[in-house]
C-alpha positions as a Markdown table, in Angstrom:
| # | Residue | x | y | z |
|---|---|---|---|---|
| 1 | Unk | 15.7 | 0.5 | 88.7 |
| 2 | Unk | 14.6 | 3.1 | 91.4 |
| 3 | Unk | 12.0 | 5.3 | 91.9 |
| 4 | Unk | 11.3 | 8.6 | 94.1 |
| 5 | Unk | 8.1 | 9.0 | 95.3 |
| 6 | Unk | 6.5 | 11.8 | 97.3 |
| 7 | Unk | 4.8 | 10.6 | 100.7 |
| 8 | Unk | 1.8 | 13.0 | 101.4 |
| 9 | Unk | 1.8 | 12.5 | 104.8 |
| 10 | Unk | 5.2 | 12.7 | 105.5 |
| 11 | Unk | 5.8 | 15.2 | 102.9 |
| 12 | Unk | 9.1 | 12.6 | 102.2 |
| 13 | Unk | 10.5 | 11.6 | 99.2 |
| 14 | Unk | 10.7 | 7.7 | 99.6 |
| 15 | Unk | 12.3 | 5.2 | 97.3 |
| 16 | Unk | 10.2 | 2.6 | 95.5 |
| 17 | Unk | 12.0 | -0.3 | 93.6 |
| 18 | Unk | 10.2 | -0.7 | 90.2 |
| 19 | Unk | 10.7 | -3.9 | 88.3 |
| 20 | Unk | 12.0 | -4.7 | 85.0 |
| 21 | Unk | 8.4 | -6.1 | 84.0 |
| 22 | Unk | 6.7 | -3.5 | 84.9 |
| 23 | Unk | 9.2 | -1.2 | 82.9 |
| 24 | Unk | 8.9 | -3.3 | 79.8 |
| 25 | Unk | 5.4 | -3.2 | 79.7 |
| 26 | Unk | 5.0 | 0.9 | 80.0 |
| 27 | Unk | 7.6 | 0.8 | 77.2 |
| 28 | Unk | 5.5 | -1.4 | 74.6 |
| 29 | Unk | 2.4 | 0.3 | 75.8 |
| 30 | Unk | 4.3 | 3.6 | 75.0 |
| 31 | Unk | 5.2 | 2.4 | 71.4 |
| 32 | Unk | 2.0 | 1.0 | 70.7 |
| 33 | Unk | 0.4 | 4.3 | 71.6 |
| 34 | Unk | 2.9 | 6.2 | 69.2 |
| 35 | Unk | 1.9 | 3.9 | 66.2 |
| 36 | Unk | -1.7 | 3.9 | 67.0 |
| 37 | Unk | -1.3 | 7.5 | 67.2 |
| 38 | Unk | 0.7 | 8.1 | 63.6 |
| 39 | Unk | -2.0 | 5.6 | 62.0 |
| 40 | Unk | -4.5 | 7.6 | 62.6 |
| 41 | Unk | -2.8 | 11.0 | 61.5 |
| 42 | Unk | -2.2 | 9.3 | 58.4 |
| 43 | Unk | -5.6 | 8.3 | 58.1 |
| 44 | Unk | -7.0 | 11.5 | 58.7 |
| 45 | Unk | -4.1 | 13.3 | 56.8 |
| 46 | Unk | -4.9 | 11.1 | 53.4 |
| 47 | Unk | -8.3 | 10.2 | 53.6 |
| 48 | Unk | -10.7 | 12.5 | 55.7 |
| 49 | Unk | -8.4 | 15.6 | 54.4 |
| 50 | Unk | -7.1 | 13.7 | 51.0 |
| 51 | Unk | -3.7 | 15.1 | 51.3 |
| 52 | Unk | -0.8 | 12.9 | 49.6 |
| 53 | Unk | 1.9 | 12.0 | 51.4 |
| 54 | Unk | 5.0 | 14.1 | 50.5 |
| 55 | Unk | 6.8 | 10.9 | 48.5 |
| 56 | Unk | 3.4 | 10.1 | 47.1 |
| 57 | Unk | 3.0 | 14.0 | 45.8 |
| 58 | Unk | 6.2 | 13.8 | 44.2 |
| 59 | Unk | 6.0 | 10.7 | 42.6 |
| 60 | Unk | 2.7 | 12.0 | 41.2 |
| 61 | Unk | 3.9 | 15.1 | 40.1 |
| 62 | Unk | 6.8 | 12.9 | 38.1 |
| 63 | Unk | 4.2 | 10.5 | 36.6 |
| 64 | Unk | 2.0 | 13.9 | 35.2 |
| 65 | Unk | 5.3 | 15.2 | 33.7 |
| 66 | Unk | 6.0 | 12.1 | 32.0 |
| 67 | Unk | 2.1 | 11.7 | 30.9 |
| 68 | Unk | 2.3 | 15.2 | 29.7 |
| 69 | Unk | 5.5 | 13.9 | 27.6 |
| 70 | Unk | 3.7 | 11.3 | 26.2 |
| 71 | Unk | 0.4 | 13.1 | 25.0 |
| 72 | Unk | 2.9 | 15.7 | 23.5 |
| 73 | Unk | 4.3 | 13.0 | 21.6 |
| 74 | Unk | 1.1 | 11.2 | 20.4 |
| 75 | Unk | -0.2 | 14.7 | 19.6 |
| 76 | Unk | 2.9 | 15.1 | 17.1 |
| 77 | Unk | 2.5 | 11.0 | 15.8 |
| 78 | Unk | -1.4 | 12.0 | 15.1 |
| 79 | Unk | 0.2 | 14.8 | 12.9 |
| 80 | Unk | 3.1 | 12.7 | 11.3 |
| 81 | Unk | 0.5 | 10.1 | 10.7 |
| 82 | Unk | -1.8 | 12.3 | 8.9 |
| 83 | Unk | 0.6 | 13.6 | 6.8 |
| 84 | Unk | 2.0 | 10.1 | 5.8 |
| 85 | Unk | -1.5 | 9.1 | 5.2 |
| 86 | Unk | -1.5 | 11.9 | 2.8 |
| 87 | Unk | 1.5 | 10.8 | 0.9 |
| 88 | Unk | 0.4 | 7.4 | 0.7 |
| 89 | Unk | -3.1 | 8.3 | -1.1 |
| 90 | Unk | -0.9 | 10.8 | -3.7 |
| 91 | Unk | 1.6 | 8.1 | -4.3 |
| 92 | Unk | -0.7 | 5.3 | -5.2 |
| 93 | Unk | -3.4 | 7.7 | -6.7 |
| 94 | Unk | -1.3 | 10.0 | -8.7 |
| 95 | Unk | 2.7 | 9.0 | -8.8 |
| 96 | Unk | 2.5 | 5.3 | -9.2 |
| 97 | Unk | -1.1 | 5.6 | -11.3 |
| 98 | Unk | 0.9 | 7.8 | -13.8 |
| 99 | Unk | 4.0 | 5.7 | -14.7 |
| 100 | Unk | 1.6 | 2.8 | -14.5 |
| 101 | Unk | 3.1 | 1.3 | -11.2 |
| 102 | Unk | 1.0 | -1.0 | -9.2 |
| 103 | Unk | -0.2 | 0.4 | -5.7 |
| 104 | Unk | 1.6 | -0.6 | -2.8 |
| 105 | Unk | -0.4 | -3.6 | -0.8 |
| 106 | Unk | -1.5 | -2.8 | 2.8 |
| 107 | Unk | 0.6 | -5.7 | 3.7 |
| 108 | Unk | 3.6 | -4.3 | 2.3 |
| 109 | Unk | 2.8 | -0.8 | 3.4 |
| 110 | Unk | 2.4 | -2.0 | 6.6 |
| 111 | Unk | 6.1 | -3.4 | 6.7 |
| 112 | Unk | 4.8 | -6.9 | 8.5 |
| 113 | Unk | 3.9 | -5.2 | 11.9 |
| 114 | Unk | 3.3 | -7.7 | 15.0 |
| 115 | Unk | 5.5 | -11.0 | 15.7 |
| 116 | Unk | 7.3 | -10.5 | 18.8 |
| 117 | Unk | 6.1 | -8.2 | 21.5 |
| 118 | Unk | 9.5 | -6.5 | 22.1 |
| 119 | Unk | 7.6 | -4.2 | 24.9 |
| 120 | Unk | 6.3 | -6.9 | 27.0 |
| 121 | Unk | 8.0 | -5.9 | 30.0 |
| 122 | Unk | 5.8 | -2.6 | 30.2 |
| 123 | Unk | 2.9 | -4.4 | 30.5 |
| 124 | Unk | 0.8 | -4.3 | 33.8 |
| 125 | Unk | 3.3 | -0.8 | 34.7 |
| 126 | Unk | -0.1 | 1.6 | 34.2 |
| 127 | Unk | -3.3 | 0.8 | 33.7 |
| 128 | Unk | -4.2 | 2.3 | 30.3 |
| 129 | Unk | -0.3 | 1.1 | 28.9 |
| 130 | Unk | 0.2 | 4.4 | 27.2 |
| 131 | Unk | 3.9 | 4.5 | 27.2 |
| 132 | Unk | 3.9 | 0.7 | 25.6 |
| 133 | Unk | 1.3 | 2.1 | 22.7 |
| 134 | Unk | 3.2 | 5.0 | 21.8 |
| 135 | Unk | 6.2 | 3.0 | 21.2 |
| 136 | Unk | 4.3 | 0.4 | 19.1 |
| 137 | Unk | 3.0 | 3.3 | 17.4 |
| 138 | Unk | 6.2 | 4.9 | 16.8 |
| 139 | Unk | 7.6 | 1.9 | 15.7 |
| 140 | Unk | 5.0 | 1.2 | 13.1 |
| 141 | Unk | 5.3 | 4.9 | 11.7 |
| 142 | Unk | 9.0 | 4.5 | 11.4 |
| 143 | Unk | 8.5 | 1.1 | 9.2 |
| 144 | Unk | 5.8 | 3.0 | 7.0 |
| 145 | Unk | 7.8 | 5.9 | 6.5 |
| 146 | Unk | 10.6 | 3.9 | 5.2 |
| 147 | Unk | 8.8 | 1.8 | 2.9 |
| 148 | Unk | 7.0 | 5.4 | 1.4 |
| 149 | Unk | 11.0 | 6.2 | 1.3 |
| 150 | Unk | 11.3 | 3.4 | -0.8 |
| 151 | Unk | 8.3 | 3.9 | -2.9 |
| 152 | Unk | 9.5 | 7.4 | -3.7 |
| 153 | Unk | 12.9 | 6.0 | -4.7 |
| 154 | Unk | 11.3 | 3.5 | -7.3 |
| 155 | Unk | 9.1 | 6.5 | -8.5 |
| 156 | Unk | 11.8 | 8.3 | -9.1 |
| 157 | Unk | 13.7 | 5.9 | -10.6 |
| 158 | Unk | 10.5 | 5.2 | -12.9 |
| 159 | Unk | 10.5 | 8.8 | -13.7 |
| 160 | Unk | 13.8 | 9.3 | -15.0 |
| 161 | Unk | 12.2 | 7.5 | -18.2 |
| 162 | Unk | 9.2 | 9.4 | -18.8 |
| 163 | Unk | 10.2 | 10.8 | -21.8 |
| 164 | Unk | 9.8 | 7.3 | -23.0 |
| 165 | Unk | 6.3 | 6.9 | -21.7 |
| 166 | Unk | 4.6 | 9.2 | -24.0 |
| 167 | Unk | 5.6 | 6.5 | -27.0 |
| 168 | Unk | 4.7 | 3.2 | -25.3 |
| 169 | Unk | 0.9 | 4.3 | -24.2 |
| 170 | Unk | -0.8 | 2.4 | -27.1 |
| 171 | Unk | -2.2 | 5.6 | -28.4 |
| 172 | Unk | -2.7 | 5.0 | -32.0 |
| 173 | Unk | -4.7 | 2.7 | -34.0 |
| 174 | Unk | -3.5 | -0.6 | -34.9 |
| 175 | Unk | -4.4 | -0.1 | -38.6 |
| 176 | Unk | -4.2 | 2.5 | -41.0 |
| 177 | Unk | -7.1 | 4.8 | -40.3 |
| 178 | Unk | -8.7 | 4.3 | -43.6 |
| 179 | Unk | -12.7 | 4.1 | -43.4 |
| 180 | Unk | -13.0 | 2.4 | -47.1 |
| 181 | Unk | -10.7 | -0.3 | -45.6 |
| 182 | Unk | -11.9 | -1.2 | -42.0 |
| 183 | Unk | -15.5 | -0.8 | -40.1 |
| 184 | Unk | -15.7 | -1.4 | -36.1 |
| 185 | Unk | -18.6 | -4.2 | -36.1 |
| 186 | Unk | -18.0 | -4.6 | -32.4 |
| 187 | Unk | -17.1 | -2.4 | -29.7 |
| 188 | Unk | -15.5 | -2.9 | -26.0 |
| 189 | Unk | -18.6 | -3.9 | -24.0 |
| 190 | Unk | -20.9 | -6.4 | -23.5 |
| 191 | Unk | -22.4 | -8.0 | -26.7 |
| 192 | Unk | -24.4 | -11.2 | -28.0 |
| 193 | Unk | -22.0 | -13.8 | -28.7 |
| 194 | Unk | -22.1 | -14.8 | -32.1 |
| 195 | Unk | -21.5 | -18.6 | -32.0 |
| 196 | Unk | -23.5 | -18.8 | -28.3 |
| 197 | Unk | -25.8 | -16.4 | -28.7 |
| 198 | Unk | -25.0 | -15.4 | -25.1 |
| 199 | Unk | -24.8 | -12.1 | -23.4 |
| 200 | Unk | -21.0 | -11.7 | -22.8 |
| 201 | Unk | -18.0 | -9.1 | -22.4 |
| 202 | Unk | -16.3 | -8.2 | -25.3 |
| 203 | Unk | -12.6 | -7.6 | -24.0 |
| 204 | Unk | -11.8 | -5.4 | -27.2 |
| 205 | Unk | -12.8 | -4.2 | -30.4 |
| 206 | Unk | -13.4 | -5.7 | -33.7 |
| 207 | Unk | -12.1 | -4.1 | -37.2 |
| 208 | Unk | -13.4 | -6.1 | -40.3 |
| 209 | Unk | -11.6 | -5.8 | -43.2 |
| 210 | Unk | -10.1 | -7.8 | -46.0 |
| 211 | Unk | -7.5 | -10.5 | -45.1 |
| 212 | Unk | -4.0 | -9.2 | -45.6 |
| 213 | Unk | -4.4 | -5.9 | -44.4 |
| 214 | Unk | -1.2 | -4.6 | -42.2 |
| 215 | Unk | -1.2 | -4.5 | -38.7 |
| 216 | Unk | 1.1 | -2.1 | -36.6 |
| 217 | Unk | 2.1 | -1.7 | -33.2 |
| 218 | Unk | 0.2 | 1.0 | -31.5 |
| 219 | Unk | 3.0 | 2.1 | -29.1 |
| 220 | Unk | 6.9 | 1.0 | -28.4 |
| 221 | Unk | 7.3 | -2.1 | -26.4 |
| 222 | Unk | 8.1 | -6.0 | -26.3 |
| 223 | Unk | 6.8 | -8.9 | -28.1 |
| 224 | Unk | 5.4 | -10.9 | -25.2 |
| 225 | Unk | 4.1 | -13.5 | -26.7 |
| 226 | Unk | 3.7 | -15.0 | -30.2 |
| 227 | Unk | 0.9 | -18.0 | -29.7 |
| 228 | Unk | -1.6 | -19.9 | -32.2 |
| 229 | Unk | -5.2 | -20.5 | -30.4 |
| 230 | Unk | -7.4 | -23.2 | -32.6 |
| 231 | Unk | -10.2 | -22.7 | -30.5 |
| 232 | Unk | -9.9 | -18.9 | -29.4 |
| 233 | Unk | -7.4 | -16.2 | -30.8 |
| 234 | Unk | -6.0 | -18.0 | -33.7 |
| 235 | Unk | -2.9 | -16.0 | -34.6 |
| 236 | Unk | -2.2 | -13.7 | -31.7 |
| 237 | Unk | 0.4 | -11.5 | -30.9 |
| 238 | Unk | 1.0 | -9.7 | -27.1 |
| 239 | Unk | 3.3 | -6.6 | -26.6 |
| 240 | Unk | 4.3 | -5.2 | -23.6 |
| 241 | Unk | 4.4 | -1.7 | -23.8 |
| 242 | Unk | 5.8 | -1.3 | -19.6 |
| 243 | Unk | 4.3 | 1.5 | -17.5 |
| 244 | Unk | 1.5 | -0.9 | -17.0 |
| 245 | Unk | 0.1 | -1.1 | -20.5 |
| 246 | Unk | -0.3 | -4.4 | -22.4 |
| 247 | Unk | -2.1 | -5.1 | -25.8 |
| 248 | Unk | -3.3 | -7.5 | -28.2 |
| 249 | Unk | -3.7 | -8.3 | -31.8 |
| 250 | Unk | -5.7 | -11.6 | -32.4 |
| 251 | Unk | -7.0 | -13.6 | -35.5 |
| 252 | Unk | -4.2 | -12.6 | -37.4 |
| 253 | Unk | -3.1 | -14.4 | -40.8 |
| 254 | Unk | 0.4 | -14.2 | -40.5 |
| 255 | Unk | 3.0 | -12.6 | -37.7 |
| 256 | Unk | 6.2 | -10.8 | -38.9 |
| 257 | Unk | 7.7 | -10.5 | -35.2 |
| 258 | Unk | 8.8 | -13.0 | -32.6 |
| 259 | Unk | 8.9 | -13.4 | -28.9 |
| 260 | Unk | 11.2 | -10.8 | -27.0 |
| 261 | Unk | 11.4 | -8.6 | -30.3 |
| 262 | Unk | 11.7 | -4.7 | -29.7 |
| 263 | Unk | 9.3 | -2.9 | -31.7 |
| 264 | Unk | 8.6 | 1.0 | -32.1 |
| 265 | Unk | 4.8 | 2.2 | -32.5 |
| 266 | Unk | 4.3 | 2.3 | -36.0 |
| 267 | Unk | 6.3 | -1.1 | -36.8 |
| 268 | Unk | 4.4 | -3.7 | -38.7 |
| 269 | Unk | 4.0 | -6.6 | -36.9 |
| 270 | Unk | 1.4 | -9.2 | -39.2 |
| 271 | Unk | -1.5 | -9.1 | -41.3 |
| 272 | Unk | -5.4 | -9.1 | -40.5 |
| 273 | Unk | -6.9 | -12.7 | -41.0 |
| 274 | Unk | -9.7 | -15.3 | -39.7 |
| 275 | Unk | -8.0 | -17.8 | -37.4 |
| 276 | Unk | -9.3 | -18.9 | -34.9 |
| 277 | Unk | -12.4 | -18.6 | -33.4 |
| 278 | Unk | -13.5 | -16.3 | -35.8 |
| 279 | Unk | -16.9 | -15.6 | -37.5 |
| 280 | Unk | -15.6 | -13.4 | -40.4 |
| 281 | Unk | -12.1 | -11.2 | -41.3 |
| 282 | Unk | -11.1 | -8.9 | -39.1 |
| 283 | Unk | -8.7 | -7.7 | -36.2 |
| 284 | Unk | -9.7 | -8.2 | -32.3 |
| 285 | Unk | -7.5 | -5.9 | -30.6 |
| 286 | Unk | -7.1 | -5.4 | -26.6 |
| 287 | Unk | -5.4 | -2.9 | -24.7 |
| 288 | Unk | -4.7 | -3.8 | -20.6 |
| 289 | Unk | -3.6 | -1.7 | -18.1 |
| 290 | Unk | -2.5 | -3.1 | -14.6 |
| 291 | Unk | -3.7 | -6.4 | -15.9 |
| 292 | Unk | -7.2 | -5.2 | -16.5 |
| 293 | Unk | -8.8 | -5.0 | -19.7 |
| 294 | Unk | -9.5 | -1.5 | -20.8 |
| 295 | Unk | -11.7 | 0.0 | -23.8 |
| 296 | Unk | -9.1 | 0.5 | -26.7 |
| 297 | Unk | -11.1 | 3.6 | -28.0 |
| 298 | Unk | -10.4 | 5.6 | -24.8 |
| 299 | Unk | -6.6 | 5.4 | -26.3 |
| 300 | Unk | -6.6 | 5.7 | -30.2 |
| 301 | Unk | -8.6 | 8.1 | -32.4 |
| 302 | Unk | -9.9 | 6.3 | -35.8 |
| 303 | Unk | -10.5 | 9.8 | -37.1 |
| 304 | Unk | -7.0 | 10.4 | -37.5 |
| 305 | Unk | -5.8 | 11.3 | -40.8 |
| 306 | Unk | -4.5 | 8.6 | -43.1 |
| 307 | Unk | -1.8 | 10.8 | -43.9 |
| 308 | Unk | -0.6 | 11.5 | -40.3 |
| 309 | Unk | -0.6 | 7.8 | -39.9 |
| 310 | Unk | 1.6 | 6.8 | -42.7 |
| 311 | Unk | 3.9 | 9.6 | -41.8 |
| 312 | Unk | 4.3 | 8.0 | -38.7 |
| 313 | Unk | 5.1 | 4.8 | -40.1 |
| 314 | Unk | 7.6 | 5.8 | -42.3 |
| 315 | Unk | 9.2 | 7.9 | -39.7 |
| 316 | Unk | 9.8 | 4.3 | -37.9 |
| 317 | Unk | 10.7 | 2.9 | -41.2 |
| 318 | Unk | 8.2 | 0.4 | -42.4 |
| 319 | Unk | 10.1 | -0.6 | -44.9 |
| 320 | Unk | 12.4 | -2.2 | -42.6 |
| 321 | Unk | 9.8 | -4.2 | -40.5 |
| 322 | Unk | 7.4 | -5.3 | -42.9 |
| 323 | Unk | 8.9 | -8.6 | -43.5 |
| 324 | Unk | 11.9 | -8.7 | -40.6 |
| 325 | Unk | 10.8 | -12.4 | -38.9 |
| 326 | Unk | 7.7 | -13.7 | -40.7 |
| 327 | Unk | 5.9 | -16.5 | -38.9 |
| 328 | Unk | 3.5 | -18.9 | -41.0 |
| 329 | Unk | 0.4 | -20.5 | -39.2 |
| 330 | Unk | -2.4 | -22.7 | -40.8 |
| 331 | Unk | -5.4 | -20.8 | -40.6 |
| 332 | Unk | -9.0 | -21.6 | -39.9 |
| 333 | Unk | -11.9 | -19.5 | -41.7 |
| 334 | Unk | -15.6 | -19.8 | -40.7 |
């Protein structure tokens, strides 16, 4: 390669050969200088002036848009979660309680949330994992909503039989409320045990009366158990009324029903006695609600007139139920 240089003395251009090595060196210096200037420009542009590069600015704007969308989704999920929680409370405390249905346990309501992390691929994409957490939250609410929907289906099915509920609740005394025939000797609550002398919860009510007084079912139901416990309840009948209610009639002298038998309120189930661990002739009567013993006097009214009670018994056909099936046991009297 030739290079023309002006001679200052002769004022003529003279030809000077430039070596390849010199040309390469100058080219490298030019490239290095350009890179250095570019780096300096970027440093001043981004670090000193705080201005993003065009592509960075575009990505940040796109991220901001997605963050806004995720925030909007979470805001809506907050409202949906609040509404679902209110429905769950109403379902457990009102609807299911009215129809004697058990509350749905928390593990069931959460629908087995957990286990395999199907959104593991989103880990590390962003510091806060906002997108992953939002997806997990959406899955959780979807499952909980499904469980709540199934619960309402169950309540709706039970509500179709709500007309039967009034007759199933043990809402009348188990004996004819004739004050001349009985006395309430031991209410529900803590008392001194007549055998041990120790204070103990009395889980029912004791109605003292002569042996042989008729005992009646206090609500519609199915005879769940007919048993004899020598050291406990003696001759005993348990009736399942549905809707969370059960009743127990203990220390009977005789029993007129069998297990699996359907009974109506006012049907005769046996006679009062002194069987089992009893200090005197009486009927021990218990009411269960959702598996817990409750105070029977909260359900029946002993001030109910004798005539009204007898009318109820006649309506259910006392004559046909007085002795449909009679089961006899040995009776222990103390």
